[in-house]
Amino acid sequence: MREPVNNSIEAFIVKNIDKKPQEEGYTSSEIDRGINEALRFYRSTASFSKGKVFDSCLTKARHLIKPNKKAATRNKKTKQVAA
């Protein structure tokens, strides 16, 4: 479930972060989690680089919904060593 938006900037973030992952094939529940993370990040960050608000929020959303490849590789290596 998505968090409600408080202003037009948050509405812009939600609208555009909803589009990008849909194009990449993510499910709606993953997209909602990413949007909530982006809104949390936007609301809790005091300042952004000039013109980088949306890019920063999109990056945070993608990091949350993208599978963690490093952890999977690390787990695979530790299983091989233990065997």
Tab-separated table of N, CA and C in Angstrom:
chain	number	residue	atom	x	y	z
A	1	MET	N	0.834	-1.175	0.000
A	1	MET	CA	0.000	0.000	0.000
A	1	MET	C	0.878	1.238	0.000
A	2	ARG	N	0.550	2.159	-0.850
A	2	ARG	CA	1.354	3.378	-0.956
A	2	ARG	C	0.985	4.392	0.108
A	3	GLU	N	1.991	5.146	0.506
A	3	GLU	CA	1.761	6.236	1.444
A	3	GLU	C	1.102	7.401	0.698
A	4	PRO	N	0.274	8.184	1.390
A	4	PRO	CA	-0.320	9.351	0.729
A	4	PRO	C	0.732	10.434	0.498
A	5	VAL	N	0.547	11.227	-0.553
A	5	VAL	CA	1.499	12.293	-0.870
A	5	VAL	C	1.051	13.591	-0.219
A	6	ASN	N	2.037	14.427	0.121
A	6	ASN	CA	1.750	15.681	0.817
A	6	ASN	C	1.829	16.905	-0.085
A	7	ASN	N	2.550	16.809	-1.195
A	7	ASN	CA	2.705	17.974	-2.057
A	7	ASN	C	2.962	17.543	-3.501
A	8	SER	N	3.111	18.526	-4.382
A	8	SER	CA	3.267	18.215	-5.803
A	8	SER	C	4.600	17.542	-6.117
A	9	ILE	N	5.628	17.806	-5.339
A	9	ILE	CA	6.920	17.159	-5.571
A	9	ILE	C	6.805	15.662	-5.284
A	10	GLU	N	6.149	15.326	-4.189
A	10	GLU	CA	5.950	13.919	-3.858
A	10	GLU	C	5.072	13.238	-4.906
A	11	ALA	N	4.071	13.937	-5.409
A	11	ALA	CA	3.215	13.377	-6.460
A	11	ALA	C	4.025	13.103	-7.716
A	12	PHE	N	4.944	13.997	-8.063
A	12	PHE	CA	5.825	13.806	-9.216
A	12	PHE	C	6.709	12.576	-9.017
A	13	ILE	N	7.270	12.438	-7.829
A	13	ILE	CA	8.133	11.297	-7.520
A	13	ILE	C	7.346	9.998	-7.657
A	14	VAL	N	6.151	9.946	-7.074
A	14	VAL	CA	5.326	8.737	-7.135
A	14	VAL	C	4.968	8.399	-8.578
A	15	LYS	N	4.521	9.384	-9.325
A	15	LYS	CA	4.080	9.162	-10.708
A	15	LYS	C	5.209	8.606	-11.567
A	16	ASN	N	6.385	9.187	-11.458
A	16	ASN	CA	7.489	8.784	-12.319
A	16	ASN	C	8.202	7.532	-11.834
A	17	ILE	N	8.269	7.312	-10.533
A	17	ILE	CA	8.873	6.082	-10.041
A	17	ILE	C	7.940	4.913	-10.340
A	18	ASP	N	6.664	5.168	-10.445
A	18	ASP	CA	5.718	4.120	-10.824
A	18	ASP	C	5.938	3.689	-12.272
A	19	LYS	N	6.273	4.618	-13.150
A	19	LYS	CA	6.476	4.308	-14.574
A	19	LYS	C	7.732	3.487	-14.831
A	20	LYS	N	8.858	3.928	-14.300
A	20	LYS	CA	10.151	3.316	-14.628
A	20	LYS	C	10.210	1.823	-14.304
A	21	PRO	N	9.900	1.398	-13.075
A	21	PRO	CA	9.972	-0.044	-12.793
A	21	PRO	C	8.942	-0.877	-13.568
A	22	GLN	N	7.784	-0.288	-13.889
A	22	GLN	CA	6.808	-1.025	-14.699
A	22	GLN	C	7.400	-1.367	-16.054
A	23	GLU	N	8.147	-0.426	-16.622
A	23	GLU	CA	8.805	-0.663	-17.906
A	23	GLU	C	9.864	-1.757	-17.788
A	24	GLU	N	10.450	-1.903	-16.594
A	24	GLU	CA	11.493	-2.897	-16.365
A	24	GLU	C	10.922	-4.248	-15.936
A	25	GLY	N	9.591	-4.337	-15.754
A	25	GLY	CA	8.955	-5.613	-15.470
A	25	GLY	C	8.774	-5.972	-14.007
A	26	TYR	N	8.864	-5.019	-13.098
A	26	TYR	CA	8.653	-5.306	-11.680
A	26	TYR	C	7.160	-5.414	-11.387
A	27	THR	N	6.810	-6.143	-10.334
A	27	THR	CA	5.414	-6.302	-9.940
A	27	THR	C	4.940	-5.051	-9.202
A	28	SER	N	3.626	-4.916	-9.087
A	28	SER	CA	3.075	-3.730	-8.436
A	28	SER	C	3.421	-3.678	-6.950
A	29	SER	N	3.519	-4.820	-6.286
A	29	SER	CA	3.884	-4.804	-4.864
A	29	SER	C	5.334	-4.355	-4.670
A	30	GLU	N	6.221	-4.778	-5.565
A	30	GLU	CA	7.616	-4.316	-5.497
A	30	GLU	C	7.700	-2.817	-5.776
A	31	ILE	N	6.925	-2.356	-6.737
A	31	ILE	CA	6.926	-0.930	-7.081
A	31	ILE	C	6.416	-0.109	-5.905
A	32	ASP	N	5.359	-0.577	-5.241
A	32	ASP	CA	4.834	0.138	-4.074
A	32	ASP	C	5.870	0.232	-2.962
A	33	ARG	N	6.604	-0.869	-2.728
A	33	ARG	CA	7.681	-0.831	-1.719
A	33	ARG	C	8.741	0.188	-2.103
A	34	GLY	N	9.106	0.220	-3.389
A	34	GLY	CA	10.096	1.180	-3.867
A	34	GLY	C	9.621	2.616	-3.725
A	35	ILE	N	8.360	2.860	-4.028
A	35	ILE	CA	7.798	4.210	-3.897
A	35	ILE	C	7.797	4.645	-2.437
A	36	ASN	N	7.401	3.761	-1.545
A	36	ASN	CA	7.413	4.104	-0.119
A	36	ASN	C	8.821	4.422	0.363
A	37	GLU	N	9.803	3.670	-0.115
A	37	GLU	CA	11.194	3.936	0.255
A	37	GLU	C	11.655	5.286	-0.301
A	38	ALA	N	11.267	5.589	-1.538
A	38	ALA	CA	11.642	6.868	-2.149
A	38	ALA	C	11.017	8.033	-1.387
A	39	LEU	N	9.760	7.909	-0.998
A	39	LEU	CA	9.104	8.969	-0.226
A	39	LEU	C	9.740	9.125	1.148
A	40	ARG	N	10.079	8.000	1.786
A	40	ARG	CA	10.741	8.078	3.094
A	40	ARG	C	12.081	8.794	2.964
A	41	PHE	N	12.821	8.450	1.915
A	41	PHE	CA	14.114	9.072	1.675
A	41	PHE	C	13.958	10.572	1.394
A	42	TYR	N	12.984	10.935	0.569
A	42	TYR	CA	12.742	12.347	0.246
A	42	TYR	C	12.388	13.140	1.497
A	43	ARG	N	11.527	12.571	2.324
A	43	ARG	CA	11.064	13.282	3.518
A	43	ARG	C	12.141	13.385	4.592
A	44	SER	N	13.071	12.461	4.635
A	44	SER	CA	14.066	12.453	5.699
A	44	SER	C	15.403	13.089	5.308
A	45	THR	N	15.574	13.449	4.038
A	45	THR	CA	16.827	14.043	3.597
A	45	THR	C	16.714	15.563	3.639
A	46	ALA	N	17.691	16.189	4.276
A	46	ALA	CA	17.639	17.639	4.465
A	46	ALA	C	17.919	18.407	3.174
A	47	SER	N	18.851	17.931	2.362
A	47	SER	CA	19.164	18.654	1.125
A	47	SER	C	19.623	17.674	0.054
A	48	PHE	N	19.433	18.077	-1.174
A	48	PHE	CA	19.827	17.277	-2.328
A	48	PHE	C	20.741	18.118	-3.206
A	49	SER	N	21.507	17.461	-4.061
A	49	SER	CA	22.282	18.181	-5.065
A	49	SER	C	21.304	18.871	-5.999
A	50	LYS	N	21.720	19.963	-6.565
A	50	LYS	CA	20.831	20.755	-7.418
A	50	LYS	C	20.321	19.908	-8.586
A	51	GLY	N	19.009	19.767	-8.687
A	51	GLY	CA	18.391	19.032	-9.774
A	51	GLY	C	18.452	17.523	-9.657
A	52	LYS	N	18.824	17.003	-8.514
A	52	LYS	CA	19.012	15.558	-8.358
A	52	LYS	C	18.017	14.909	-7.398
A	53	VAL	N	16.930	15.582	-7.077
A	53	VAL	CA	15.963	15.026	-6.133
A	53	VAL	C	15.361	13.734	-6.683
A	54	PHE	N	14.817	13.790	-7.890
A	54	PHE	CA	14.179	12.609	-8.463
A	54	PHE	C	15.182	11.491	-8.690
A	55	ASP	N	16.359	11.815	-9.206
A	55	ASP	CA	17.371	10.787	-9.468
A	55	ASP	C	17.770	10.068	-8.183
A	56	SER	N	17.934	10.820	-7.106
A	56	SER	CA	18.297	10.216	-5.828
A	56	SER	C	17.197	9.307	-5.308
A	57	CYS	N	15.953	9.741	-5.415
A	57	CYS	CA	14.821	8.936	-4.953
A	57	CYS	C	14.654	7.683	-5.799
A	58	LEU	N	14.836	7.805	-7.114
A	58	LEU	CA	14.733	6.641	-8.000
A	58	LEU	C	15.822	5.627	-7.681
A	59	THR	N	17.016	6.098	-7.407
A	59	THR	CA	18.114	5.201	-7.047
A	59	THR	C	17.792	4.441	-5.768
A	60	LYS	N	17.258	5.128	-4.763
A	60	LYS	CA	16.883	4.464	-3.508
A	60	LYS	C	15.804	3.416	-3.745
A	61	ALA	N	14.820	3.742	-4.573
A	61	ALA	CA	13.746	2.788	-4.870
A	61	ALA	C	14.289	1.566	-5.591
A	62	ARG	N	15.170	1.776	-6.543
A	62	ARG	CA	15.739	0.645	-7.292
A	62	ARG	C	16.591	-0.245	-6.408
A	63	HIS	N	17.347	0.359	-5.482
A	63	HIS	CA	18.176	-0.444	-4.577
A	63	HIS	C	17.317	-1.338	-3.699
A	64	LEU	N	16.130	-0.873	-3.343
A	64	LEU	CA	15.261	-1.675	-2.494
A	64	LEU	C	14.642	-2.837	-3.262
A	65	ILE	N	14.220	-2.611	-4.497
A	65	ILE	CA	13.496	-3.659	-5.222
A	65	ILE	C	14.395	-4.558	-6.060
A	66	LYS	N	15.612	-4.116	-6.334
A	66	LYS	CA	16.529	-4.925	-7.131
A	66	LYS	C	17.096	-6.052	-6.275
A	67	PRO	N	17.166	-7.260	-6.801
A	67	PRO	CA	17.761	-8.357	-6.023
A	67	PRO	C	19.223	-8.054	-5.685
A	68	ASN	N	19.616	-8.447	-4.523
A	68	ASN	CA	20.975	-8.193	-4.069
A	68	ASN	C	21.896	-9.274	-4.613
A	69	LYS	N	22.599	-8.972	-5.675
A	69	LYS	CA	23.454	-9.961	-6.336
A	69	LYS	C	24.695	-10.283	-5.511
A	70	LYS	N	25.230	-9.301	-4.799
A	70	LYS	CA	26.432	-9.544	-3.999
A	70	LYS	C	26.153	-10.549	-2.883
A	71	ALA	N	25.008	-10.420	-2.230
A	71	ALA	CA	24.672	-11.339	-1.142
A	71	ALA	C	24.496	-12.754	-1.675
A	72	ALA	N	23.881	-12.884	-2.826
A	72	ALA	CA	23.691	-14.210	-3.411
A	72	ALA	C	25.035	-14.833	-3.760
A	73	THR	N	25.945	-14.047	-4.315
A	73	THR	CA	27.272	-14.548	-4.660
A	73	THR	C	28.041	-14.922	-3.402
A	74	ARG	N	27.954	-14.100	-2.374
A	74	ARG	CA	28.653	-14.355	-1.122
A	74	ARG	C	28.133	-15.644	-0.483
A	75	ASN	N	26.819	-15.851	-0.468
A	75	ASN	CA	26.247	-17.065	0.110
A	75	ASN	C	26.685	-18.299	-0.667
A	76	LYS	N	26.773	-18.168	-1.965
A	76	LYS	CA	27.196	-19.283	-2.814
A	76	LYS	C	28.641	-19.677	-2.491
A	77	LYS	N	29.503	-18.688	-2.304
A	77	LYS	CA	30.913	-18.964	-1.999
A	77	LYS	C	31.067	-19.620	-0.636
A	78	THR	N	30.312	-19.163	0.369
A	78	THR	CA	30.448	-19.759	1.699
A	78	THR	C	29.927	-21.198	1.706
A	79	LYS	N	28.926	-21.510	0.902
A	79	LYS	CA	28.438	-22.891	0.807
A	79	LYS	C	29.482	-23.784	0.163
A	80	GLN	N	30.212	-23.269	-0.811
A	80	GLN	CA	31.242	-24.043	-1.488
A	80	GLN	C	32.414	-24.325	-0.548
A	81	VAL	N	32.790	-23.362	0.268
A	81	VAL	CA	33.896	-23.527	1.204
A	81	VAL	C	33.506	-24.519	2.291
A	82	ALA	N	32.272	-24.455	2.761
A	82	ALA	CA	31.819	-25.362	3.823
A	82	ALA	C	31.709	-26.807	3.353
A	83	ALA	N	31.497	-27.014	2.081
A	83	ALA	CA	31.295	-28.382	1.563
A	83	ALA	C	32.565	-29.139	1.404
